[in-house]
Structures are given as structure tokens and as C-alpha cells.
């Protein structure tokens, strides 16, 4: 069919003109009365470091993609509920929701970075079976599965980029955990533990401005890469004649 290339091109042009901007929500973990982990270095608190890191990540994303819409779930040291955090991502139709944390372990002996996606929650929410018909239920289930796959994809990209700057030996992998902040997000959502703040070796490193910038750049690179891959997939899907 001779018209085929023209139609394909027209479809592509149409979709390109409607290309989605990169919309990102960066969530600095904890805040206000919720202090988070206490660091190996006296007086260091997770809530302050996650905010500083979130600002750096925003700067790096905007440097790479000036057209991106990047929002933080808090701009200062205040308490924000988990629902308020995810609502920002849900309301803006975010491309990605990234919650930033720093870790602690009972014996302070652990080191490394890990990224979580939601897992182990109910497949069908309480009351949902009554509220929805069988087809709606299947569709809701498929949407959740698709979102989890997207989140796992984002998590894997984050781990790869962090490994480039922090060393693959510290890569603790992508894990699943029933974090509420991930469960309520209607966007690809991950929770990143960038390192162990309470560890005598790693804690002080996380306070180093150069290390913080490396981590921020790695996270920004990962988010921008994820956004580009997602957009490319969308273009391929919609460009089919
Ligand atoms: Zn935390």
C-alpha cells in the first residue's frame, strides 16, 4: 500500500506534537517531627539530607531537561503525610515518583544502596470486589501489574546509574516492600535508599558535597533515561498504522 509511509509519518507527527513533557515528583523522605535515621556523624539527620539531595536532583534534571516539570513533596523541614506526597504525583499525572531515603541498620554494619518497588500488598483492595464488576476488576488488576512493571524498570535504571558512581560492589539490588508511599502512587514509583547514614564509613561519605552531587546526577540521569524510554515506547505504540 503506497499510502502507508505517509500515514505512518502523519501519525508520528501527530503524536510528536502531543509529546508528553517529563513530569517528576521527588519526595524527600521524612521531615518535621519525623526525623528519619540518625547519622554516624553526631547531629546528622536523614530528613535534612533527603531534602538537600532532592533539591540537587531537581537542579540536575532541569539542567538536562529544562522543559521538565519537577516538583518536590516538601520544600522545607515540615511534616507531610504519605497520602499528601503521593497525591502530588497522582494529580499531575507524573512520569515518575521517586522517594529519597538514607538507610540505617541495627548493628550499623550495613553499607550500599537499594531501590524498592511496591510489593506484597493485596491484589484486590478491601471492598473493591463489591464495588466493581468482574471486568473492571480484571482491568484494575492489569493496570496494577503494568504499573509495577514500569516501577521495576525505573528501579533497575536507578540501581545501574547509582552503581556507576558508588561502585557495583555496593549494589544491594531492587527489592519489594509494602511501603504505603509507593502503594498509593498512580505513577511508576520507587523508593531509593542511597546509602547507610549510620555506618561509620558510609555515613560521613553521604555528607560529602561531591558525593551528594554524584548521587543526584545519577538519579537525574536515571529519571531522564526512564522518561525517554517511556516516551519512545509510547511513540512506537501510537505510530502503528
Ligand atoms: Zn527513610
mmCIF file of C-alpha atoms and ligand atoms in Angstrom:
data_model
loop_
_atom_site.group_PDB
_atom_site.id
_atom_site.type_symbol
_atom_site.label_atom_id
_atom_site.label_comp_id
_atom_site.label_asym_id
_atom_site.label_seq_id
_atom_site.Cartn_x
_atom_site.Cartn_y
_atom_site.Cartn_z
ATOM 1 C CA UNK A 1 0.000 0.000 0.000
ATOM 2 C CA UNK A 2 1.678 3.166 -1.243
ATOM 3 C CA UNK A 3 -0.027 5.462 1.236
ATOM 4 C CA UNK A 4 1.375 3.522 4.156
ATOM 5 C CA UNK A 5 4.621 5.517 4.700
ATOM 6 C CA UNK A 6 2.711 8.810 4.513
ATOM 7 C CA UNK A 7 0.083 7.653 7.009
ATOM 8 C CA UNK A 8 2.782 6.340 9.338
ATOM 9 C CA UNK A 9 4.597 9.676 9.096
ATOM 10 C CA UNK A 10 1.412 11.652 9.742
ATOM 11 C CA UNK A 11 0.668 9.537 12.801
ATOM 12 C CA UNK A 12 4.172 10.075 14.078
ATOM 13 C CA UNK A 13 3.950 13.840 13.521
ATOM 14 C CA UNK A 14 0.607 13.978 15.308
ATOM 15 C CA UNK A 15 1.956 12.067 18.270
ATOM 16 C CA UNK A 16 5.189 14.054 18.321
ATOM 17 C CA UNK A 17 3.284 17.312 18.567
ATOM 18 C CA UNK A 18 1.476 15.846 21.577
ATOM 19 C CA UNK A 19 4.715 14.609 23.172
ATOM 20 C CA UNK A 20 4.428 14.444 26.915
ATOM 21 C CA UNK A 21 6.685 16.694 28.986
ATOM 22 C CA UNK A 22 8.724 14.939 31.654
ATOM 23 C CA UNK A 23 6.792 15.268 34.920
ATOM 24 C CA UNK A 24 8.671 14.180 38.008
ATOM 25 C CA UNK A 25 7.886 14.191 41.704
ATOM 26 C CA UNK A 26 10.887 13.963 44.022
ATOM 27 C CA UNK A 27 9.932 13.042 47.572
ATOM 28 C CA UNK A 28 12.455 13.962 50.287
ATOM 29 C CA UNK A 29 11.750 11.277 52.910
ATOM 30 C CA UNK A 30 10.615 12.282 56.426
ATOM 31 C CA UNK A 31 10.514 15.939 57.615
ATOM 32 C CA UNK A 32 9.362 17.950 60.622
ATOM 33 C CA UNK A 33 8.738 15.725 63.642
ATOM 34 C CA UNK A 34 9.565 12.672 61.500
ATOM 35 C CA UNK A 35 13.379 12.755 61.722
ATOM 36 C CA UNK A 36 14.279 9.569 59.874
ATOM 37 C CA UNK A 37 17.597 7.852 60.584
ATOM 38 C CA UNK A 38 20.275 9.418 62.775
ATOM 39 C CA UNK A 39 23.727 9.510 61.193
ATOM 40 C CA UNK A 40 27.064 8.097 62.361
ATOM 41 C CA UNK A 41 28.258 11.703 62.458
ATOM 42 C CA UNK A 42 26.772 13.449 65.501
ATOM 43 C CA UNK A 43 23.748 15.617 64.699
ATOM 44 C CA UNK A 44 23.132 14.421 61.135
ATOM 45 C CA UNK A 45 19.518 13.575 60.363
ATOM 46 C CA UNK A 46 18.070 11.778 57.368
ATOM 47 C CA UNK A 47 15.255 14.348 56.943
ATOM 48 C CA UNK A 48 17.753 17.178 56.268
ATOM 49 C CA UNK A 49 19.902 15.180 53.866
ATOM 50 C CA UNK A 50 16.969 13.882 51.813
ATOM 51 C CA UNK A 51 15.786 17.489 51.313
ATOM 52 C CA UNK A 52 19.252 18.661 50.259
ATOM 53 C CA UNK A 53 19.558 15.701 47.871
ATOM 54 C CA UNK A 54 16.074 16.282 46.428
ATOM 55 C CA UNK A 55 16.988 19.888 45.562
ATOM 56 C CA UNK A 56 20.177 18.701 43.847
ATOM 57 C CA UNK A 57 18.254 16.074 41.863
ATOM 58 C CA UNK A 58 15.757 18.726 40.716
ATOM 59 C CA UNK A 59 18.613 21.016 39.598
ATOM 60 C CA UNK A 60 20.248 18.182 37.659
ATOM 61 C CA UNK A 61 17.020 17.124 35.924
ATOM 62 C CA UNK A 62 16.299 20.732 34.898
ATOM 63 C CA UNK A 63 19.861 21.110 33.618
ATOM 64 C CA UNK A 64 19.328 18.082 31.348
ATOM 65 C CA UNK A 65 15.684 18.752 30.531
ATOM 66 C CA UNK A 66 14.804 22.448 31.008
ATOM 67 C CA UNK A 67 11.242 21.693 29.833
ATOM 68 C CA UNK A 68 10.636 19.187 32.645
ATOM 69 C CA UNK A 69 8.096 19.813 35.387
ATOM 70 C CA UNK A 70 9.854 18.759 38.601
ATOM 71 C CA UNK A 71 8.136 19.101 41.962
ATOM 72 C CA UNK A 72 9.250 18.308 45.490
ATOM 73 C CA UNK A 73 6.734 16.970 48.013
ATOM 74 C CA UNK A 74 8.198 19.404 50.558
ATOM 75 C CA UNK A 75 10.407 22.452 50.110
ATOM 76 C CA UNK A 76 11.377 22.819 53.761
ATOM 77 C CA UNK A 77 11.613 20.918 57.053
ATOM 78 C CA UNK A 78 7.964 20.042 57.625
ATOM 79 C CA UNK A 79 5.819 17.004 58.294
ATOM 80 C CA UNK A 80 3.998 15.754 55.187
ATOM 81 C CA UNK A 81 1.699 12.717 55.287
ATOM 82 C CA UNK A 82 2.343 9.845 52.890
ATOM 83 C CA UNK A 83 -1.022 10.476 51.192
ATOM 84 C CA UNK A 84 -0.148 14.129 50.594
ATOM 85 C CA UNK A 85 3.124 13.042 48.997
ATOM 86 C CA UNK A 86 1.536 10.624 46.522
ATOM 87 C CA UNK A 87 -1.394 12.956 45.791
ATOM 88 C CA UNK A 88 1.032 15.442 44.205
ATOM 89 C CA UNK A 89 2.207 12.728 41.781
ATOM 90 C CA UNK A 90 -1.325 11.491 41.096
ATOM 91 C CA UNK A 91 -2.738 14.993 40.470
ATOM 92 C CA UNK A 92 -0.028 15.964 37.995
ATOM 93 C CA UNK A 93 -0.015 12.603 36.146
ATOM 94 C CA UNK A 94 3.668 12.140 36.942
ATOM 95 C CA UNK A 95 6.036 10.205 34.690
ATOM 96 C CA UNK A 96 7.870 9.087 37.814
ATOM 97 C CA UNK A 97 7.627 9.354 41.597
ATOM 98 C CA UNK A 98 10.956 8.957 43.389
ATOM 99 C CA UNK A 99 11.093 8.871 47.184
ATOM 100 C CA UNK A 100 14.564 9.571 48.623
ATOM 101 C CA UNK A 101 15.850 7.986 51.826
ATOM 102 C CA UNK A 102 19.015 7.102 53.698
ATOM 103 C CA UNK A 103 19.267 3.819 55.492
ATOM 104 C CA UNK A 104 20.192 2.526 58.952
ATOM 105 C CA UNK A 105 20.774 -0.982 60.256
ATOM 106 C CA UNK A 106 20.536 -2.483 63.769
ATOM 107 C CA UNK A 107 24.300 -3.141 64.083
ATOM 108 C CA UNK A 108 25.277 -0.116 61.944
ATOM 109 C CA UNK A 109 27.332 -2.541 59.880
ATOM 110 C CA UNK A 110 25.446 -2.426 56.583
ATOM 111 C CA UNK A 111 26.512 -0.458 53.505
ATOM 112 C CA UNK A 112 25.203 0.097 49.992
ATOM 113 C CA UNK A 113 22.243 1.378 48.005
ATOM 114 C CA UNK A 114 18.936 -0.294 47.192
ATOM 115 C CA UNK A 115 15.717 0.629 45.403
ATOM 116 C CA UNK A 116 12.249 -0.554 46.375
ATOM 117 C CA UNK A 117 9.093 -1.048 44.376
ATOM 118 C CA UNK A 118 5.777 -1.809 45.979
ATOM 119 C CA UNK A 119 5.048 -5.431 46.711
ATOM 120 C CA UNK A 120 3.160 -7.878 48.887
ATOM 121 C CA UNK A 121 0.024 -5.720 49.076
ATOM 122 C CA UNK A 122 -3.492 -7.030 48.396
ATOM 123 C CA UNK A 123 -4.148 -7.694 44.710
ATOM 124 C CA UNK A 124 -7.770 -6.667 45.165
ATOM 125 C CA UNK A 125 -8.379 -3.899 47.688
ATOM 126 C CA UNK A 126 -10.862 -4.495 50.529
ATOM 127 C CA UNK A 127 -14.346 -3.628 49.292
ATOM 128 C CA UNK A 128 -13.240 -3.458 45.667
ATOM 129 C CA UNK A 129 -14.849 -6.762 44.703
ATOM 130 C CA UNK A 130 -18.239 -5.412 45.784
ATOM 131 C CA UNK A 131 -17.773 -2.023 44.162
ATOM 132 C CA UNK A 132 -16.580 -3.279 40.772
ATOM 133 C CA UNK A 133 -17.829 -5.749 38.236
ATOM 134 C CA UNK A 134 -15.621 -8.677 37.157
ATOM 135 C CA UNK A 135 -14.309 -6.903 34.029
ATOM 136 C CA UNK A 136 -13.410 -3.763 35.996
ATOM 137 C CA UNK A 137 -11.628 -5.971 38.495
ATOM 138 C CA UNK A 138 -9.516 -7.623 35.803
ATOM 139 C CA UNK A 139 -8.681 -4.247 34.253
ATOM 140 C CA UNK A 140 -7.710 -2.769 37.617
ATOM 141 C CA UNK A 141 -5.523 -5.808 38.236
ATOM 142 C CA UNK A 142 -3.826 -5.420 34.851
ATOM 143 C CA UNK A 143 -3.226 -1.717 35.476
ATOM 144 C CA UNK A 144 -1.560 -2.512 38.797
ATOM 145 C CA UNK A 145 0.613 -5.181 37.167
ATOM 146 C CA UNK A 146 1.614 -2.798 34.372
ATOM 147 C CA UNK A 147 2.446 -0.040 36.871
ATOM 148 C CA UNK A 148 4.544 -2.450 38.952
ATOM 149 C CA UNK A 149 6.460 -3.487 35.814
ATOM 150 C CA UNK A 150 7.113 0.189 34.996
ATOM 151 C CA UNK A 151 8.266 0.828 38.570
ATOM 152 C CA UNK A 152 10.618 -2.171 38.443
ATOM 153 C CA UNK A 153 12.031 -0.846 35.169
ATOM 154 C CA UNK A 154 12.677 2.573 36.751
ATOM 155 C CA UNK A 155 14.219 0.891 39.818
ATOM 156 C CA UNK A 156 16.631 -1.138 37.675
ATOM 157 C CA UNK A 157 17.748 2.013 35.803
ATOM 158 C CA UNK A 158 18.268 3.838 39.135
ATOM 159 C CA UNK A 159 20.399 0.980 40.501
ATOM 160 C CA UNK A 160 22.534 0.907 37.331
ATOM 161 C CA UNK A 161 23.243 4.652 37.461
ATOM 162 C CA UNK A 162 23.972 4.610 41.207
ATOM 163 C CA UNK A 163 26.340 1.682 40.619
ATOM 164 C CA UNK A 164 28.250 3.808 38.105
ATOM 165 C CA UNK A 165 29.070 6.435 40.754
ATOM 166 C CA UNK A 166 29.038 4.470 44.040
ATOM 167 C CA UNK A 167 30.528 1.214 42.768
ATOM 168 C CA UNK A 168 28.732 -2.011 41.784
ATOM 169 C CA UNK A 169 30.004 -3.709 44.962
ATOM 170 C CA UNK A 170 27.563 -1.587 46.987
ATOM 171 C CA UNK A 171 24.569 -2.553 44.801
ATOM 172 C CA UNK A 172 22.022 -4.255 47.104
ATOM 173 C CA UNK A 173 19.523 -4.674 44.264
ATOM 174 C CA UNK A 174 15.866 -3.922 43.568
ATOM 175 C CA UNK A 175 13.530 -5.096 46.314
ATOM 176 C CA UNK A 176 9.817 -5.256 47.006
ATOM 177 C CA UNK A 177 8.237 -3.928 50.170
ATOM 178 C CA UNK A 178 4.707 -2.827 51.076
ATOM 179 C CA UNK A 179 5.586 0.858 51.567
ATOM 180 C CA UNK A 180 2.379 2.918 51.701
ATOM 181 C CA UNK A 181 4.040 5.827 49.905
ATOM 182 C CA UNK A 182 4.557 3.554 46.867
ATOM 183 C CA UNK A 183 1.207 1.793 47.088
ATOM 184 C CA UNK A 184 -0.917 4.911 46.693
ATOM 185 C CA UNK A 185 1.007 6.309 43.726
ATOM 186 C CA UNK A 186 -0.725 6.062 40.347
ATOM 187 C CA UNK A 187 2.611 6.573 38.595
ATOM 188 C CA UNK A 188 5.766 4.484 38.276
ATOM 189 C CA UNK A 189 7.049 4.811 41.841
ATOM 190 C CA UNK A 190 10.273 3.827 43.574
ATOM 191 C CA UNK A 191 11.838 4.401 46.978
ATOM 192 C CA UNK A 192 15.634 4.765 46.894
ATOM 193 C CA UNK A 193 17.858 4.169 49.916
ATOM 194 C CA UNK A 194 21.046 5.825 48.638
ATOM 195 C CA UNK A 195 23.276 4.590 51.467
ATOM 196 C CA UNK A 196 23.571 3.797 55.183
ATOM 197 C CA UNK A 197 23.761 7.034 57.133
ATOM 198 C CA UNK A 198 24.552 5.270 60.423
ATOM 199 C CA UNK A 199 27.561 3.367 59.057
ATOM 200 C CA UNK A 200 30.948 4.647 60.273
ATOM 201 C CA UNK A 201 32.444 4.511 56.763
ATOM 202 C CA UNK A 202 29.452 5.294 54.540
ATOM 203 C CA UNK A 203 27.720 7.852 56.804
ATOM 204 C CA UNK A 204 30.426 10.533 56.526
ATOM 205 C CA UNK A 205 30.692 9.911 52.766
ATOM 206 C CA UNK A 206 26.998 10.778 52.364
ATOM 207 C CA UNK A 207 27.713 14.198 53.948
ATOM 208 C CA UNK A 208 30.363 14.974 51.310
ATOM 209 C CA UNK A 209 29.018 17.575 48.858
ATOM 210 C CA UNK A 210 30.805 15.944 45.924
ATOM 211 C CA UNK A 211 29.321 12.519 46.711
ATOM 212 C CA UNK A 212 25.866 14.113 47.076
ATOM 213 C CA UNK A 213 26.219 15.736 43.651
ATOM 214 C CA UNK A 214 27.346 12.420 42.108
ATOM 215 C CA UNK A 215 24.314 10.681 43.606
ATOM 216 C CA UNK A 216 21.991 13.493 42.467
ATOM 217 C CA UNK A 217 23.389 13.351 38.920
ATOM 218 C CA UNK A 218 22.998 9.553 38.835
ATOM 219 C CA UNK A 219 19.380 9.800 39.991
ATOM 220 C CA UNK A 220 18.623 12.583 37.491
ATOM 221 C CA UNK A 221 20.246 10.595 34.649
ATOM 222 C CA UNK A 222 18.151 7.563 35.606
ATOM 223 C CA UNK A 223 14.888 9.541 35.702
ATOM 224 C CA UNK A 224 15.599 11.294 32.381
ATOM 225 C CA UNK A 225 16.545 7.956 30.776
ATOM 226 C CA UNK A 226 13.375 6.327 32.092
ATOM 227 C CA UNK A 227 11.285 9.225 30.765
ATOM 228 C CA UNK A 228 12.907 8.996 27.321
ATOM 229 C CA UNK A 229 12.412 5.215 27.135
ATOM 230 C CA UNK A 230 8.782 5.580 28.182
ATOM 231 C CA UNK A 231 8.205 8.287 25.580
ATOM 232 C CA UNK A 232 9.895 6.157 22.885
ATOM 233 C CA UNK A 233 7.626 3.208 23.711
ATOM 234 C CA UNK A 234 4.591 5.472 23.562
ATOM 235 C CA UNK A 235 5.650 6.791 20.154
ATOM 236 C CA UNK A 236 6.144 3.270 18.788
ATOM 237 C CA UNK A 237 2.750 2.174 20.105
ATOM 238 C CA UNK A 238 0.877 5.170 18.712
ATOM 239 C CA UNK A 239 2.758 5.289 15.414
ATOM 240 C CA UNK A 240 1.422 1.854 14.386
ATOM 241 C CA UNK A 241 -0.868 2.405 11.352
HETATM 242 ZN ZN1 LIG B 1 13.904 6.998 55.495
#
